[in-house]
PDB file of C-alpha atoms in Angstrom:
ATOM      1  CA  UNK A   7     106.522 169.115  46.423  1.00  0.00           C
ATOM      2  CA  UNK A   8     105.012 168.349  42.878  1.00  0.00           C
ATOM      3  CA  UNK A   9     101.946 167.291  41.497  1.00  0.00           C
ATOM      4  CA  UNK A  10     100.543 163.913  42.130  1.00  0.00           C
ATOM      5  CA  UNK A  11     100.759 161.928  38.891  1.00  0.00           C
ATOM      6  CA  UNK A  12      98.188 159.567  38.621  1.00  0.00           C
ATOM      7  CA  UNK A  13      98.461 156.645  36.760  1.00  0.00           C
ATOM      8  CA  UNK A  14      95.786 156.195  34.242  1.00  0.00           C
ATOM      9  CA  UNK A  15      92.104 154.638  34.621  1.00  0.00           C
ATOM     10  CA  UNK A  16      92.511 151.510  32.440  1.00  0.00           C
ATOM     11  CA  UNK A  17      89.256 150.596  30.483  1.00  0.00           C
ATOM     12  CA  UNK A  18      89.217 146.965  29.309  1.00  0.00           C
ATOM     13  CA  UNK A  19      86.546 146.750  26.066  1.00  0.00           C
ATOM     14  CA  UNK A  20      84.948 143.515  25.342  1.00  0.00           C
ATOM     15  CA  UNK A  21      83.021 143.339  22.021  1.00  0.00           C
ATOM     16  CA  UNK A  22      82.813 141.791  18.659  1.00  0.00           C
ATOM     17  CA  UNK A  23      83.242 144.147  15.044  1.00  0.00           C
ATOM     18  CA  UNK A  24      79.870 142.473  14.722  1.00  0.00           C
ATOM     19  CA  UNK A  25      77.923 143.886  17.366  1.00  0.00           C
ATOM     20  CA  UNK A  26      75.889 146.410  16.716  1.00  0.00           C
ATOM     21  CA  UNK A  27      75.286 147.793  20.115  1.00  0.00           C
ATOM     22  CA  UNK A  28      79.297 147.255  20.769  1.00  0.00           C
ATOM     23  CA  UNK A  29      80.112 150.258  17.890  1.00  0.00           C
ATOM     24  CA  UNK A  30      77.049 152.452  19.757  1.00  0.00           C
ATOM     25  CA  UNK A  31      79.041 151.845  23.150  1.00  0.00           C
ATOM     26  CA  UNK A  32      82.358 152.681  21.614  1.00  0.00           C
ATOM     27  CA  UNK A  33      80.710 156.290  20.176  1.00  0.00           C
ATOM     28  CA  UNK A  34      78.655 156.741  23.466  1.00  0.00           C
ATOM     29  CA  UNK A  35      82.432 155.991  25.829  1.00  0.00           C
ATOM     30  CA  UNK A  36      84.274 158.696  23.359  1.00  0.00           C
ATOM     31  CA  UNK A  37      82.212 161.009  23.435  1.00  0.00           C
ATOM     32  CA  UNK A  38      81.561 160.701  27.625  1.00  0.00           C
ATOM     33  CA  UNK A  39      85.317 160.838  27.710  1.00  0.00           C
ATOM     34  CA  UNK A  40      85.353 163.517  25.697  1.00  0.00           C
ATOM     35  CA  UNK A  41      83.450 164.951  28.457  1.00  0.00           C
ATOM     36  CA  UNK A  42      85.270 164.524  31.056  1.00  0.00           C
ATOM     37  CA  UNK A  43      88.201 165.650  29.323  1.00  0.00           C
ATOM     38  CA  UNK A  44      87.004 169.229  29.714  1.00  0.00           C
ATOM     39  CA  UNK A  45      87.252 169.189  33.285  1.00  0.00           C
ATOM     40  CA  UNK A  46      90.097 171.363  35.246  1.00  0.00           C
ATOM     41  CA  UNK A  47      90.853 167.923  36.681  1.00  0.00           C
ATOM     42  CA  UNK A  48      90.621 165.428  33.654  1.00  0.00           C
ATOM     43  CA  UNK A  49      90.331 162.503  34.098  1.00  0.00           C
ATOM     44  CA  UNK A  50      93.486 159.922  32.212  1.00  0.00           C
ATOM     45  CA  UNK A  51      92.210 157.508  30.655  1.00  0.00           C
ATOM     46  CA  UNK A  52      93.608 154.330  28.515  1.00  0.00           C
ATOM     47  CA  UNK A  53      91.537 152.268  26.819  1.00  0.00           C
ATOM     48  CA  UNK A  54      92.132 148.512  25.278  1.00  0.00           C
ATOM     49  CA  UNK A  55      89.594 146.456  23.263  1.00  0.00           C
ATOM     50  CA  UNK A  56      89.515 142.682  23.608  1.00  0.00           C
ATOM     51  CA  UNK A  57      88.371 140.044  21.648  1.00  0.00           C
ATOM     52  CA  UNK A  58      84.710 138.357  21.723  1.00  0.00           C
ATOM     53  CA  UNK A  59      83.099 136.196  18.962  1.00  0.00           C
ATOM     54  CA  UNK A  60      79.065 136.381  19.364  1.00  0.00           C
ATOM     55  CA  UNK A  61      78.323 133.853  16.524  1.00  0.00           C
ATOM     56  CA  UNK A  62      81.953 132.095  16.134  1.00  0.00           C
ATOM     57  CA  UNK A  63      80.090 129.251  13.772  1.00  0.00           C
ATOM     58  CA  UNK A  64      79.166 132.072  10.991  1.00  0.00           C
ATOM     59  CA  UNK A  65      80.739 131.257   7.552  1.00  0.00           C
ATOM     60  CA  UNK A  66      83.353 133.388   6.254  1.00  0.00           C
ATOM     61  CA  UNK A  67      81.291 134.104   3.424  1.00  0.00           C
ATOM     62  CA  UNK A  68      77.423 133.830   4.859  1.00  0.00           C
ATOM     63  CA  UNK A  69      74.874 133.383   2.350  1.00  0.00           C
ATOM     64  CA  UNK A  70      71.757 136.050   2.844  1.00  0.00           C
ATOM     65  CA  UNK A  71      70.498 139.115   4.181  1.00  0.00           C
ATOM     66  CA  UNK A  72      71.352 140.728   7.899  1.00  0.00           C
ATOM     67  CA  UNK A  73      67.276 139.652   8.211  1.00  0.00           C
ATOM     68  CA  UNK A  74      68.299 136.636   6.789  1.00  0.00           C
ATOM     69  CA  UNK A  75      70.877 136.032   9.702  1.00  0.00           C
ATOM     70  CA  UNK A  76      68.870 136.881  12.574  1.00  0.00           C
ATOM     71  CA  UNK A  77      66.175 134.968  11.935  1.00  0.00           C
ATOM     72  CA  UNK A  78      68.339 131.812  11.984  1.00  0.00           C
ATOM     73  CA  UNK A  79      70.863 132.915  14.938  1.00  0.00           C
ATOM     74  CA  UNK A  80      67.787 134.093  17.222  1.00  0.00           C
ATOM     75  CA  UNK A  81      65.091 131.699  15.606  1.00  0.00           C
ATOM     76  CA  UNK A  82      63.064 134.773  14.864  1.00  0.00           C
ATOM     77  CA  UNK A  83      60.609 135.570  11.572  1.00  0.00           C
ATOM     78  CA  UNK A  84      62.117 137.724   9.125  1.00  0.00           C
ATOM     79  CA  UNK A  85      59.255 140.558  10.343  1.00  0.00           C
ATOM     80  CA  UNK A  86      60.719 140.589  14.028  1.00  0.00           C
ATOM     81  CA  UNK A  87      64.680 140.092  12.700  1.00  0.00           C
ATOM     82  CA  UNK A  88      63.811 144.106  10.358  1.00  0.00           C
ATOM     83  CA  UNK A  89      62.275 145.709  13.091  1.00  0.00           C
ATOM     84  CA  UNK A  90      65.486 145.134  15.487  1.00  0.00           C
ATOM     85  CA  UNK A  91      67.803 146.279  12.704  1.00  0.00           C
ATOM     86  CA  UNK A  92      65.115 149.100  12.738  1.00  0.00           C
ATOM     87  CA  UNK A  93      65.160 149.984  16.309  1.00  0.00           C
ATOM     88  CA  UNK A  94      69.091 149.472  16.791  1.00  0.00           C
ATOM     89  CA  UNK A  95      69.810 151.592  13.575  1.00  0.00           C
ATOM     90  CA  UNK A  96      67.471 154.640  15.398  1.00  0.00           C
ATOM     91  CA  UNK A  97      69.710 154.238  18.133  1.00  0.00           C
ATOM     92  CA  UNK A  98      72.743 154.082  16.345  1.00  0.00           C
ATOM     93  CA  UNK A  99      71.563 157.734  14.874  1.00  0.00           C
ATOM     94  CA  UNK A 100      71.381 158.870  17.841  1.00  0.00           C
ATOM     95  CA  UNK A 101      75.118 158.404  18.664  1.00  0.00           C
ATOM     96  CA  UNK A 102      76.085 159.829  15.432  1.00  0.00           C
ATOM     97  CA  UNK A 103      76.635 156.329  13.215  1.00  0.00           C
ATOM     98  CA  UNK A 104      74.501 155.777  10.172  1.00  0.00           C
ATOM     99  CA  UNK A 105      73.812 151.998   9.806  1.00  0.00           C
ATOM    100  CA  UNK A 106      73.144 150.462   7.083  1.00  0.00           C
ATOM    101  CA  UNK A 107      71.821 146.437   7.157  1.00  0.00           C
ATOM    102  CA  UNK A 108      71.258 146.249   3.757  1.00  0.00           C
ATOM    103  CA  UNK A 109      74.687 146.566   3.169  1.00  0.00           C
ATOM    104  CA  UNK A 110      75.740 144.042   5.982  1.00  0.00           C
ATOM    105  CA  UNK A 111      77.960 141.438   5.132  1.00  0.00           C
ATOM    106  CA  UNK A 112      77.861 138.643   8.114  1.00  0.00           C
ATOM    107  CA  UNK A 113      81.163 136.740   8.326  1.00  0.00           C
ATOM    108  CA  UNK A 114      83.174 134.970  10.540  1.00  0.00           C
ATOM    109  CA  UNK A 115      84.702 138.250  12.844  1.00  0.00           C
ATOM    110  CA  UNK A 116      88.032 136.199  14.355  1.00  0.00           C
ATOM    111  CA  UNK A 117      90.559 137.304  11.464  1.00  0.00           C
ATOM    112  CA  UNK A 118      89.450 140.891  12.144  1.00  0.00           C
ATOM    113  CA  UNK A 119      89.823 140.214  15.961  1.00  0.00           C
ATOM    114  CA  UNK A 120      93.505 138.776  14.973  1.00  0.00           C
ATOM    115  CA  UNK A 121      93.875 142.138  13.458  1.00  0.00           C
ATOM    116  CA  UNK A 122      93.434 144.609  15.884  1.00  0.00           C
ATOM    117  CA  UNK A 123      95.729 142.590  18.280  1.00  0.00           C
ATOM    118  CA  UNK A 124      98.219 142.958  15.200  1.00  0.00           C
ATOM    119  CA  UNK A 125      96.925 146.795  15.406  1.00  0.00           C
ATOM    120  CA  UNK A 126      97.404 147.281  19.397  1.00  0.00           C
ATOM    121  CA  UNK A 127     101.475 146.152  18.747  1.00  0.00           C
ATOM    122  CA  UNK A 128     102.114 148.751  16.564  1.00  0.00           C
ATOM    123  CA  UNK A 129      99.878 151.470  18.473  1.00  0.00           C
ATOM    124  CA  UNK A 130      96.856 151.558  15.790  1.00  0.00           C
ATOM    125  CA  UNK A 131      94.171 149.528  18.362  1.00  0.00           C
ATOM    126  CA  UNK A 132      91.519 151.955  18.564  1.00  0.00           C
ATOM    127  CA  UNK A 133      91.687 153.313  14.655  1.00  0.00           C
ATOM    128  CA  UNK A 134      91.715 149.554  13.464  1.00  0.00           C
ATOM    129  CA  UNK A 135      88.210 148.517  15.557  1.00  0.00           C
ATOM    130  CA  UNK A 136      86.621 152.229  14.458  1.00  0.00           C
ATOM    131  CA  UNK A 137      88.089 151.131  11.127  1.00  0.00           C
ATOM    132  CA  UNK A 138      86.346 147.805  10.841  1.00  0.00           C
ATOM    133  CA  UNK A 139      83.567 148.906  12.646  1.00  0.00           C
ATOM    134  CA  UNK A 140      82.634 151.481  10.190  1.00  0.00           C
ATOM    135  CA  UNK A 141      83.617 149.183   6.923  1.00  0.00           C
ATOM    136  CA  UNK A 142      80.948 146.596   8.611  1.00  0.00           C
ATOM    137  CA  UNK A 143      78.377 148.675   9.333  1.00  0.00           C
ATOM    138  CA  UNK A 144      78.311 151.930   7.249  1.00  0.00           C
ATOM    139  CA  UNK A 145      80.200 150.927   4.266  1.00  0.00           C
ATOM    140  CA  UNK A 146      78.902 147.222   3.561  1.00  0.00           C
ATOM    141  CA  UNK A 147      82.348 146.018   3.869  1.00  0.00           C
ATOM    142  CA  UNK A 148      83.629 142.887   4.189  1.00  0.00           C
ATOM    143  CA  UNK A 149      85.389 142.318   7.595  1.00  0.00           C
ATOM    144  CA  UNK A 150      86.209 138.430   7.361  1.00  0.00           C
ATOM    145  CA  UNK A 151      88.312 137.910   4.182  1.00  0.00           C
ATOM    146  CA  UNK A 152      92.161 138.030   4.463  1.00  0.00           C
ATOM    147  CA  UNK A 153      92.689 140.937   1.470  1.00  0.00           C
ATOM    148  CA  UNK A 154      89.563 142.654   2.398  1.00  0.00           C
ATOM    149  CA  UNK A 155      91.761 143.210   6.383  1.00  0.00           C
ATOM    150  CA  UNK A 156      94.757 143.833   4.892  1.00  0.00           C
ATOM    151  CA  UNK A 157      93.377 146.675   2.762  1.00  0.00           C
ATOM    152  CA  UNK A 158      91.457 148.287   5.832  1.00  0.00           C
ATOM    153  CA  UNK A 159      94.834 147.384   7.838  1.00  0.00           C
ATOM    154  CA  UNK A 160      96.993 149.752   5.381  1.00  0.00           C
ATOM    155  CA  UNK A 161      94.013 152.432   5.147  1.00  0.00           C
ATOM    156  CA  UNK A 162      95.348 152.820   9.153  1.00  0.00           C
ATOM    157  CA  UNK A 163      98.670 152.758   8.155  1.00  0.00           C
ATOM    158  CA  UNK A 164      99.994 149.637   8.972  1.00  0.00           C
ATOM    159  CA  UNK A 165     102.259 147.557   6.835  1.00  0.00           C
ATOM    160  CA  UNK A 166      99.821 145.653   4.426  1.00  0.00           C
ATOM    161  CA  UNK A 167     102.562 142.673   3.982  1.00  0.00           C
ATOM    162  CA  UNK A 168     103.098 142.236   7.714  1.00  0.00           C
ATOM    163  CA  UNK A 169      99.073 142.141   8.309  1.00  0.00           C
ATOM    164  CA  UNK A 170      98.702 139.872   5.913  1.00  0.00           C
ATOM    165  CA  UNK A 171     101.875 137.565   6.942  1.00  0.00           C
ATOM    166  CA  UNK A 172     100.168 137.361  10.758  1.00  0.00           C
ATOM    167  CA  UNK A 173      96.740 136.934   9.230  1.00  0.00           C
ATOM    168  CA  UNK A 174      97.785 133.814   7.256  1.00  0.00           C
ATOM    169  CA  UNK A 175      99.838 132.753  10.050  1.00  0.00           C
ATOM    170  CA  UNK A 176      97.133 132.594  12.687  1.00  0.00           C
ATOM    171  CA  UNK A 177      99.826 134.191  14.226  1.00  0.00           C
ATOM    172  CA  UNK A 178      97.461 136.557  17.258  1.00  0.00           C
ATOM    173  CA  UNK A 179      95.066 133.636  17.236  1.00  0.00           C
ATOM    174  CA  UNK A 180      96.270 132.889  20.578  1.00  0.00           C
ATOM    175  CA  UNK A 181      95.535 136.164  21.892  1.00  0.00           C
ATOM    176  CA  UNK A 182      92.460 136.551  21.076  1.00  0.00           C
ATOM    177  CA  UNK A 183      91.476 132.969  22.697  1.00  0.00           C
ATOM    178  CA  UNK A 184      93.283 134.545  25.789  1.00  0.00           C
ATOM    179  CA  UNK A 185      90.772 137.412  25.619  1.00  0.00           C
ATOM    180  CA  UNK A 186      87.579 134.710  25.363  1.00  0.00           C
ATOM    181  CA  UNK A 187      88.947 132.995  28.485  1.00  0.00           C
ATOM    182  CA  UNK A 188      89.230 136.160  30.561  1.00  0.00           C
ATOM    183  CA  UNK A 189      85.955 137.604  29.238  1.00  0.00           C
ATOM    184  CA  UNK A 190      84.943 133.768  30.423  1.00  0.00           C
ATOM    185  CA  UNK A 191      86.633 133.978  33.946  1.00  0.00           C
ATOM    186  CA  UNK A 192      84.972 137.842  34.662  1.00  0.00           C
ATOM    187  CA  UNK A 193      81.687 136.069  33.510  1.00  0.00           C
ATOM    188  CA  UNK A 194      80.876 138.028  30.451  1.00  0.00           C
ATOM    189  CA  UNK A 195      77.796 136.511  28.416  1.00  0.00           C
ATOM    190  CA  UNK A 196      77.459 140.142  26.545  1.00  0.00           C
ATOM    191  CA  UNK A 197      78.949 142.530  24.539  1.00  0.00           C
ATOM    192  CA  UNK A 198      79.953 145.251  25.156  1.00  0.00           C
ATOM    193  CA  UNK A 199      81.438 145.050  28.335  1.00  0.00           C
ATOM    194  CA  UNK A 200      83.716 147.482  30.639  1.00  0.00           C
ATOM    195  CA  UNK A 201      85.979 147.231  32.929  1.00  0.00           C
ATOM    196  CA  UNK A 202      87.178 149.548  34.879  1.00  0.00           C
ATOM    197  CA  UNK A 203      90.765 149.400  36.774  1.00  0.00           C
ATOM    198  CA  UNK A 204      89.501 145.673  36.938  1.00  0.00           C
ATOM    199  CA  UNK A 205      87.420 146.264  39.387  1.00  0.00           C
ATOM    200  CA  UNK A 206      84.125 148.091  37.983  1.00  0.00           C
ATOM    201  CA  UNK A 207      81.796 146.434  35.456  1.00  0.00           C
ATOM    202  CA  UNK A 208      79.745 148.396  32.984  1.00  0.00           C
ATOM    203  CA  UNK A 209      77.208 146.291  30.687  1.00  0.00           C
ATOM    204  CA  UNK A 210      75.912 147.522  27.656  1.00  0.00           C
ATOM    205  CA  UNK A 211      75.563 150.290  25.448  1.00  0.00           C
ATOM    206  CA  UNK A 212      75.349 153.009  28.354  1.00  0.00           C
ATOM    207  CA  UNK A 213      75.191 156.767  27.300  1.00  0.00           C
ATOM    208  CA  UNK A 214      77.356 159.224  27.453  1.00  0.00           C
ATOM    209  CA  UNK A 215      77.038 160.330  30.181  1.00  0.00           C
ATOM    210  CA  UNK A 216      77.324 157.146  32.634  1.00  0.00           C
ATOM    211  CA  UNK A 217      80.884 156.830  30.985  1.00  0.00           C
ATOM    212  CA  UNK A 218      81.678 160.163  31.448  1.00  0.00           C
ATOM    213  CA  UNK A 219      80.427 160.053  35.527  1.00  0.00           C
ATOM    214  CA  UNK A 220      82.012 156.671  36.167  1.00  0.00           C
ATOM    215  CA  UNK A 221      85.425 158.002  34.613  1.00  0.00           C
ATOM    216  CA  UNK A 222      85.131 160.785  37.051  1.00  0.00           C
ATOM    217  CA  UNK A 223      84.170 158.880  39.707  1.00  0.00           C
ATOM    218  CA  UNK A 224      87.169 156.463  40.011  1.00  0.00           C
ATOM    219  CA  UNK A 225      89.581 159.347  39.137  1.00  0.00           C
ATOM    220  CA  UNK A 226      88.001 160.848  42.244  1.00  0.00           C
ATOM    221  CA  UNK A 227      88.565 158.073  44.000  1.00  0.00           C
ATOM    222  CA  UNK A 228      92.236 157.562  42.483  1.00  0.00           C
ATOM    223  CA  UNK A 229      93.179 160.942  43.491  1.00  0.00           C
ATOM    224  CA  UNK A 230      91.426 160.915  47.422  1.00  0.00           C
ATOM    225  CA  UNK A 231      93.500 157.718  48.257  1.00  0.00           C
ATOM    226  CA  UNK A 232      96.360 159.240  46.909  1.00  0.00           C
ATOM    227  CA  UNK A 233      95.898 162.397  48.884  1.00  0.00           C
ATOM    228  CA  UNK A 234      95.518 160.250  52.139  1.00  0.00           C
ATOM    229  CA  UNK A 235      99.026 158.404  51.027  1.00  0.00           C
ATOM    230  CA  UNK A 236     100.752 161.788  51.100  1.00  0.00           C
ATOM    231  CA  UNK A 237      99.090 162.774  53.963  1.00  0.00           C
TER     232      UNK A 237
END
């Protein structure tokens, strides 16, 4: 008899390119991953980032500061809105990503979420969110203009033309609504957000490490009820 080929762990990613905790999760689940991809029996793993809009009423082109921003979203003082960007951006060290708020340009985030489902159909998903990710909140980029994508889109290597024909077309629109209405029907109010095989939930930023155990965990679990199958 062979092996037993087990079929991936799906992880399902909900978050926004404008969450800042969302680009700490996506460092923290590589590198716990990463992990767990050391192990004699390593864990498979495929992951797939969906769509979520935390502030869908932002302007394309938002007048202001980050500080500026918060203050109105959260209805906090300009004081309380620097010390969060403070406190995130320590975390965000922490996991490796240098943030920089002053830099921040808030937008409207759905184009970009149009793009990475324009990304994930020609097998560029996970470059194209670390892409915008790091243009958003390392670079000072701006994530929410149509030429501004479809340069980022061909710095992946996707066709710049075709990104900017679906762009202009609302053409993924629909699929990233579909991803709002699922994150709606699993009861998501927060970003990010994991699922696992459909079945696990995982909120928040979580380190390392709680990716890396969960991911062995279910594979564990994959590969006992398999065992008992074949037994």
């Amino acid at each position: 008899m062979g092996a037993i080929v087990t079929e991936a762990i799906k992880i399902d990613v909900w978050s926004d390119i404008a969450c800042p905790w969302c680009y700490i999760g996506k460092r923290n689940l590589e590198k716990g991953l990463a992990a767990a991809a050391g192990d004699e029996d390593a864990p498979q793993v495929e992951v797939t980032f969906h769509s979520y809009e935390l502030s869908p009423d932002t302007p394309v082109d938002f007048e202001g500061t980050s500080e500026d921003f918060l203050a109105q979203h959260k209805g906090i003082s300009r004081e309380q809105a620097r010390e969060m960007n403070q406190r995130v951006s320590q975390i965000a060290e922490q996991a490796g990503l240098h943030y920089r708020f002053d830099l921040v340009h808030h937008t409207n985030t759905v184009k970009a979420h149009e793009l990475i489902h324009f990304a994930k159909e020609h097998g560029k998903q996970v470059e194209m969110t670390e892409r915008l990710m790091s243009a958003y909140f390392v670079e000072g980029g701006h994530v929410g203009r149509i030429d501004d994508l479809v340069g980022l889109a061909s710095e992946v290597g996707l066709d710049g033309d075709a990104a900017r024909a679906v762009l202009e077309s609302d053409h993924y629109l629909p699929a990233v609504r579909q991803d709002q209405a699922q994150a709606r029907a699993y009861g998501i109010n927060g970003v990010p957000f994991f699922v696992i095989d459909g079945k696990y939930g995982v909120s928040g930023a979580q380190p390392p490490e709680a990716f890396a155990q969960v991911a062995r965990q279910v594979w564990s679990e994959r590969r006992a009820a398999e065992a008992a199958t074949e037994g």
